[in-house]
Coordinates of C-alpha atoms in Angstrom, one line a residue:
M4 CA 37.2 59.1 -11.9
S5 CA 33.8 59.2 -13.5
M6 CA 30.6 58.1 -11.8
T7 CA 27.3 57.1 -13.4
M8 CA 24.4 58.3 -11.3
P9 CA 21.2 56.3 -11.2
M10 CA 18.2 57.7 -13.1
T11 CA 14.6 57.4 -12.2
D12 CA 13.2 58.3 -15.6
R13 CA 15.3 59.1 -18.7
L14 CA 13.9 62.4 -20.2
D15 CA 13.2 61.9 -23.9
F16 CA 13.9 65.5 -24.9
L17 CA 17.4 65.4 -23.6
S18 CA 18.6 63.9 -26.9
N19 CA 17.9 67.3 -28.4
I20 CA 20.4 69.2 -26.3
D21 CA 24.1 69.0 -25.8
D22 CA 25.5 66.2 -23.6
D23 CA 26.8 68.4 -20.7
A24 CA 23.5 70.2 -20.4
A25 CA 21.6 66.9 -20.6
S26 CA 23.7 65.3 -17.9
T27 CA 23.2 68.3 -15.6
M28 CA 19.5 68.4 -16.3
Q29 CA 19.1 64.7 -15.6
F30 CA 21.0 64.9 -12.3
L31 CA 18.9 67.8 -11.0
W32 CA 15.8 66.1 -12.2
D33 CA 16.6 62.9 -10.3
F34 CA 18.2 64.3 -7.1
Y35 CA 17.2 67.9 -6.4
P36 CA 14.3 67.7 -3.8
V37 CA 12.0 70.4 -5.3
P38 CA 9.0 70.0 -7.6
M39 CA 9.9 70.1 -11.3
M40 CA 8.0 69.2 -14.5
I41 CA 8.6 69.3 -18.2
V42 CA 5.7 70.7 -20.3
R43 CA 5.0 71.6 -23.9
I44 CA 2.5 74.1 -25.3
E45 CA 0.2 73.0 -28.0
A46 CA -2.3 74.9 -30.2
A47 CA -4.8 77.1 -28.4
G48 CA -2.4 77.4 -25.5
N49 CA -3.0 73.9 -24.1
V50 CA -0.2 73.0 -21.7
I51 CA 0.6 69.3 -21.7
V52 CA 2.7 67.7 -18.9
E53 CA 5.3 65.4 -20.4
A54 CA 7.2 64.4 -17.2
V55 CA 7.1 65.0 -13.5
N56 CA 10.2 64.6 -11.3
P57 CA 10.4 62.3 -8.2
A58 CA 10.1 65.2 -5.8
Q59 CA 6.9 66.4 -7.5
K60 CA 5.5 62.9 -7.6
A61 CA 6.1 62.6 -3.9
L62 CA 3.8 65.6 -3.3
L63 CA 1.0 64.3 -5.6
S64 CA -1.4 61.4 -5.1
S65 CA -0.6 58.6 -7.5
H66 CA -3.9 59.1 -9.5
N67 CA -3.1 62.8 -10.1
I68 CA 0.4 62.6 -11.6
G69 CA -1.0 63.5 -15.0
E70 CA 2.0 62.8 -17.3
G71 CA 0.9 63.1 -20.9
Q72 CA -2.2 65.0 -19.9
H73 CA -3.3 68.6 -19.5
L74 CA -1.8 70.8 -16.7
S75 CA -5.2 71.0 -15.1
R76 CA -4.8 67.3 -14.0
L77 CA -2.1 68.4 -11.5
F78 CA -3.2 71.8 -10.1
P79 CA -6.3 73.6 -9.1
A80 CA -7.7 76.1 -11.5
F81 CA -6.2 79.3 -10.1
L82 CA -2.6 77.8 -10.3
C83 CA -3.3 76.1 -13.7
D84 CA -4.4 79.4 -15.3
E85 CA -1.5 81.3 -13.8
L86 CA 1.0 78.7 -15.0
T87 CA -0.5 78.5 -18.4
V88 CA -0.2 82.3 -18.9
N89 CA 3.4 82.3 -17.8
C90 CA 4.3 79.3 -20.0
A91 CA 2.9 81.1 -23.0
R92 CA 4.8 84.2 -22.1
C93 CA 8.0 82.2 -21.8
V94 CA 7.6 80.8 -25.3
A95 CA 6.7 84.2 -26.7
E96 CA 9.6 86.1 -25.1
G97 CA 12.1 83.2 -25.3
V98 CA 13.5 84.0 -21.9
P99 CA 13.2 82.5 -18.4
I100 CA 10.1 83.7 -16.5
H101 CA 10.3 84.2 -12.8
Y102 CA 7.2 84.9 -10.8
E103 CA 5.5 84.2 -7.4
T104 CA 2.5 82.1 -7.5
A105 CA -0.8 83.3 -6.1
R106 CA -2.0 82.1 -2.7
E107 CA -5.2 80.0 -2.2
N108 CA -6.7 79.0 1.1
S109 CA -9.4 76.7 -0.3
G110 CA -7.6 73.5 0.8
A111 CA -6.7 72.6 -2.8
E112 CA -3.3 71.2 -3.6
H113 CA -0.8 73.9 -2.7
Q114 CA 2.8 72.7 -3.2
W115 CA 3.4 75.6 -5.6
S116 CA 1.0 78.0 -3.9
G117 CA 2.5 81.3 -2.7
S118 CA 6.0 80.2 -3.8
P119 CA 8.5 81.6 -6.3
A120 CA 8.4 79.7 -9.5
L121 CA 10.7 79.6 -12.5
I122 CA 9.9 78.7 -16.1
K123 CA 12.8 78.1 -18.4
P124 CA 12.7 77.5 -22.2
I125 CA 14.4 74.4 -23.5
R126 CA 15.7 74.6 -27.0
S127 CA 16.8 72.0 -29.5
H128 CA 20.1 72.1 -31.3
G129 CA 18.4 74.3 -33.9
G130 CA 17.4 76.8 -31.3
V131 CA 13.7 76.0 -31.4
I132 CA 11.9 76.0 -28.0
T133 CA 10.5 72.5 -27.7
H134 CA 9.8 72.2 -24.0
L135 CA 9.6 74.3 -20.8
L136 CA 11.1 73.4 -17.5
C137 CA 8.9 74.5 -14.6
I138 CA 10.5 74.7 -11.1
G139 CA 8.7 75.4 -7.9
H140 CA 12.1 76.3 -6.3
G141 CA 10.7 78.2 -3.3
V142 CA 8.2 75.7 -1.9
S143 CA 7.3 76.1 1.8
S144 CA 9.6 74.5 4.4
D145 CA 6.8 72.0 5.3
N146 CA 6.3 70.9 1.7
C147 CA 10.1 70.9 1.0
S148 CA 10.5 68.6 4.0
I149 CA 7.7 66.4 2.8
A150 CA 9.3 66.2 -0.7
S151 CA 12.7 65.6 0.7
H152 CA 11.6 62.8 3.0
S153 CA 9.4 61.3 0.3
F154 CA 12.2 61.5 -2.2
E155 CA 14.7 59.9 0.2
A156 CA 12.1 57.1 0.9
E157 CA 11.7 56.6 -2.9
I158 CA 15.4 56.4 -3.5
E159 CA 15.7 53.9 -0.6
R160 CA 12.8 51.9 -2.0
Q161 CA 14.5 51.8 -5.5
V162 CA 17.9 50.8 -4.0
I163 CA 16.2 47.9 -2.1
E164 CA 14.3 46.9 -5.2
R165 CA 17.4 46.9 -7.4
T166 CA 19.3 45.0 -4.7
D167 CA 16.6 42.4 -4.7
E168 CA 16.7 42.2 -8.4
L169 CA 20.5 41.8 -8.5
T170 CA 20.3 39.1 -5.8
T171 CA 17.7 37.2 -7.8
I172 CA 19.8 37.5 -11.0
N173 CA 23.0 36.4 -9.2
R174 CA 21.1 33.4 -7.8
Q175 CA 19.9 32.5 -11.2
L176 CA 23.3 32.9 -12.8
S177 CA 24.9 30.8 -10.0
Y178 CA 22.4 28.1 -10.7
L179 CA 23.0 28.2 -14.4
A180 CA 26.8 28.1 -13.8
T181 CA 26.6 24.9 -11.7
H182 CA 23.7 22.9 -13.1
D183 CA 22.9 21.0 -16.3
W184 CA 20.1 22.9 -18.0
L185 CA 18.2 19.8 -19.2
T186 CA 18.3 17.5 -16.1
E187 CA 18.8 20.1 -13.4
T188 CA 21.5 18.0 -11.8
Y189 CA 25.0 19.4 -11.3
N190 CA 27.0 19.9 -14.4
R191 CA 30.3 18.1 -14.8
R192 CA 32.6 20.9 -13.6
H193 CA 30.6 21.6 -10.5
L194 CA 30.1 17.9 -9.7
L195 CA 33.8 17.3 -9.8
E196 CA 34.4 20.3 -7.5
M197 CA 31.9 19.0 -5.0
A198 CA 33.1 15.4 -5.3
T199 CA 36.7 16.4 -4.7
T200 CA 35.7 18.3 -1.5
E201 CA 33.7 15.2 -0.3
F202 CA 36.6 12.9 -1.2
K203 CA 39.0 14.9 0.9
R204 CA 36.6 15.0 3.8
V205 CA 35.9 11.3 4.0
Q206 CA 39.6 10.5 3.5
R207 CA 40.6 12.8 6.4
Y208 CA 38.2 11.1 8.8
G209 CA 38.6 7.6 7.5
L210 CA 35.0 7.3 6.3
S211 CA 33.7 5.2 3.4
L212 CA 32.7 6.7 0.0
G213 CA 30.7 5.1 -2.8
L214 CA 30.5 6.3 -6.4
L215 CA 28.1 5.1 -9.1
M216 CA 28.6 5.8 -12.8
L217 CA 25.6 4.9 -15.0
D218 CA 24.2 5.4 -18.5
I219 CA 21.1 4.6 -20.4
D220 CA 21.1 1.4 -22.4
H221 CA 20.6 1.9 -26.2
F222 CA 20.4 5.7 -25.8
K223 CA 21.6 6.3 -29.3
S224 CA 18.8 4.2 -30.7
I225 CA 16.3 6.2 -28.7
N226 CA 17.6 9.4 -30.3
D227 CA 17.9 7.9 -33.8
E228 CA 14.5 6.1 -33.8
E229 CA 12.3 8.2 -31.7
G230 CA 14.0 11.6 -32.0
H231 CA 16.0 13.9 -29.8
E232 CA 13.0 15.0 -27.8
A233 CA 12.5 11.4 -26.7
G234 CA 16.2 11.2 -25.8
D235 CA 15.8 14.4 -23.7
Q236 CA 12.8 12.9 -21.9
A237 CA 14.7 9.8 -21.1
L238 CA 17.6 11.8 -19.6
Q239 CA 15.1 13.8 -17.5
A240 CA 13.4 10.6 -16.4
V241 CA 16.7 9.1 -15.2
A242 CA 17.6 12.3 -13.4
S243 CA 14.2 12.4 -11.7
A244 CA 14.5 8.8 -10.6
I245 CA 17.9 9.4 -9.2
Q246 CA 16.7 12.4 -7.2
T247 CA 13.9 10.5 -5.7
T248 CA 16.1 7.5 -4.9
V249 CA 19.2 9.0 -3.2
R250 CA 19.6 11.0 0.0
D251 CA 19.8 14.8 0.2
C252 CA 23.6 14.5 1.1
D253 CA 24.4 12.6 -2.1
L254 CA 25.8 14.4 -5.1
I255 CA 24.2 13.9 -8.6
G256 CA 25.7 15.2 -11.8
R257 CA 25.4 14.7 -15.5
Y258 CA 28.9 13.6 -16.5
G259 CA 28.4 13.8 -20.2
G260 CA 25.9 12.6 -22.8
D261 CA 23.7 10.0 -21.1
E262 CA 26.2 9.3 -18.3
F263 CA 25.5 10.3 -14.7
I264 CA 27.6 10.1 -11.6
I265 CA 26.3 9.7 -8.1
V266 CA 28.6 10.3 -5.2
L267 CA 27.5 8.6 -2.0
P268 CA 29.2 9.9 1.2
E269 CA 29.8 7.5 4.0
T270 CA 28.4 4.6 2.0
D271 CA 30.1 1.2 1.6
L272 CA 29.8 -1.2 -1.3
Q273 CA 26.7 -2.9 0.1
G274 CA 24.9 0.4 0.5
A275 CA 25.9 1.6 -2.9
R276 CA 24.6 -1.6 -4.6
A277 CA 21.3 -1.3 -2.7
I278 CA 20.8 2.2 -4.1
A279 CA 21.9 1.1 -7.6
E280 CA 19.4 -1.8 -7.6
R281 CA 16.6 0.3 -6.3
L282 CA 17.3 2.9 -9.1
R283 CA 17.5 0.2 -11.8
S284 CA 14.2 -1.3 -10.7
T285 CA 12.5 2.1 -10.7
L286 CA 13.6 2.8 -14.2
Q287 CA 12.5 -0.6 -15.5
G288 CA 9.0 0.4 -14.5
A289 CA 9.4 3.4 -16.8
N290 CA 10.6 1.2 -19.7
L291 CA 14.2 2.3 -19.4
S292 CA 17.2 0.2 -18.5
I293 CA 20.5 1.4 -17.2
S294 CA 24.0 -0.1 -16.7
V295 CA 25.9 0.8 -13.6
G296 CA 29.5 0.6 -12.4
I297 CA 30.2 1.0 -8.7
A298 CA 33.5 2.0 -7.1
T299 CA 34.3 2.6 -3.5
L300 CA 37.2 4.4 -1.8
R301 CA 40.5 2.6 -1.3
R302 CA 43.3 3.4 1.1
N303 CA 45.7 4.3 -1.7
D304 CA 43.4 6.6 -3.7
K305 CA 44.8 10.0 -4.2
T306 CA 42.0 11.8 -6.1
I307 CA 38.3 11.3 -6.9
N308 CA 39.4 10.6 -10.5
E309 CA 40.6 7.2 -9.4
L310 CA 37.1 6.2 -8.2
I311 CA 35.6 7.7 -11.4
N312 CA 38.0 5.7 -13.6
R313 CA 37.2 2.4 -11.8
A314 CA 33.5 3.0 -12.0
D315 CA 33.8 3.9 -15.7
H316 CA 35.7 0.6 -16.3
L317 CA 33.1 -1.4 -14.5
L318 CA 30.3 0.4 -16.4
L319 CA 32.0 -0.6 -19.7
G320 CA 32.0 -4.2 -18.4
A321 CA 28.3 -4.0 -17.7
K322 CA 27.7 -2.9 -21.2
R323 CA 29.8 -5.6 -22.7
N324 CA 28.1 -8.3 -20.6
G325 CA 24.7 -7.5 -21.8
R326 CA 23.5 -4.2 -20.3
N327 CA 20.9 -3.7 -17.7
R328 CA 23.5 -4.8 -15.2
I329 CA 25.2 -3.5 -12.0
E330 CA 28.9 -4.3 -11.7
S331 CA 31.4 -3.7 -8.9
A332 CA 34.9 -4.8 -8.1
S333 CA 34.0 -7.4 -5.5
L334 CA 30.9 -9.1 -7.0
A335 CA 30.7 -10.1 -10.7
L336 CA 27.3 -8.8 -11.6
I337 CA 23.6 -8.7 -11.0
P338 CA 21.6 -9.9 -14.0

């Protein structure tokens, strides 16, 4: 079984070396709790820091990390000069250089001070030394402990950060999977799932259930004469009006096109008609008219689809009878 390890910073130069060596290098860079850095030597012996590993960063103040800058940004002069000389020697001789750093008691940064250090040349596929890997592998126990704890804290922080990111992404994906992108009401599939669950609940406890199916009158004309943007705005206006009219427990979904369904738990015909009339009145104030069909639960209903079919039939009747109407099974219509 293979396992992909997390990486804090992908090292650019790894593309120049073979895959196995690159994988090992990246693993050590990310997880080994000792200071490491990648440098390159430019003209006149200038040593430029290209990357600093997490353990090294843990020992440095954030303003003194120095990636992309001269080595002197990381270390005091006595360590910088010593490291520069040994880097040049490593390039000239083409072999790893092992030495012990000088000691300094001036209070300067000392994570490499008085410790064994290793400088190893890194070659491209063509055998050219392109970078140097510098490892302070013998840091003092105090500094090693600091680096280890800081490194563990950084890994924990990254895990928490990634977990929060994944939680946010999953929440967004869940919303997109269950909602209509334009009206932000439930999409048809999720609406039917929720409505089926509510249907079974009210049926089990002998409760009432109302269902409204509605659409926008002359919606095709709005699209054809005013453009699809106007049609989208009309759909959003209807969805907004529904959301401000119904209760939190009611289910709202875009059934298709300009059709919406509202499921009203524990609501009888009189209550459903009151909501429909309130909604129709609100939309008339926004220069939109709707037609509505209302169905309520019957004893012999087996699925939520039976209520939907009855509401759909009544909605068609409202359209045939002049639009801007509410129709139900018991009362003929409201003009």
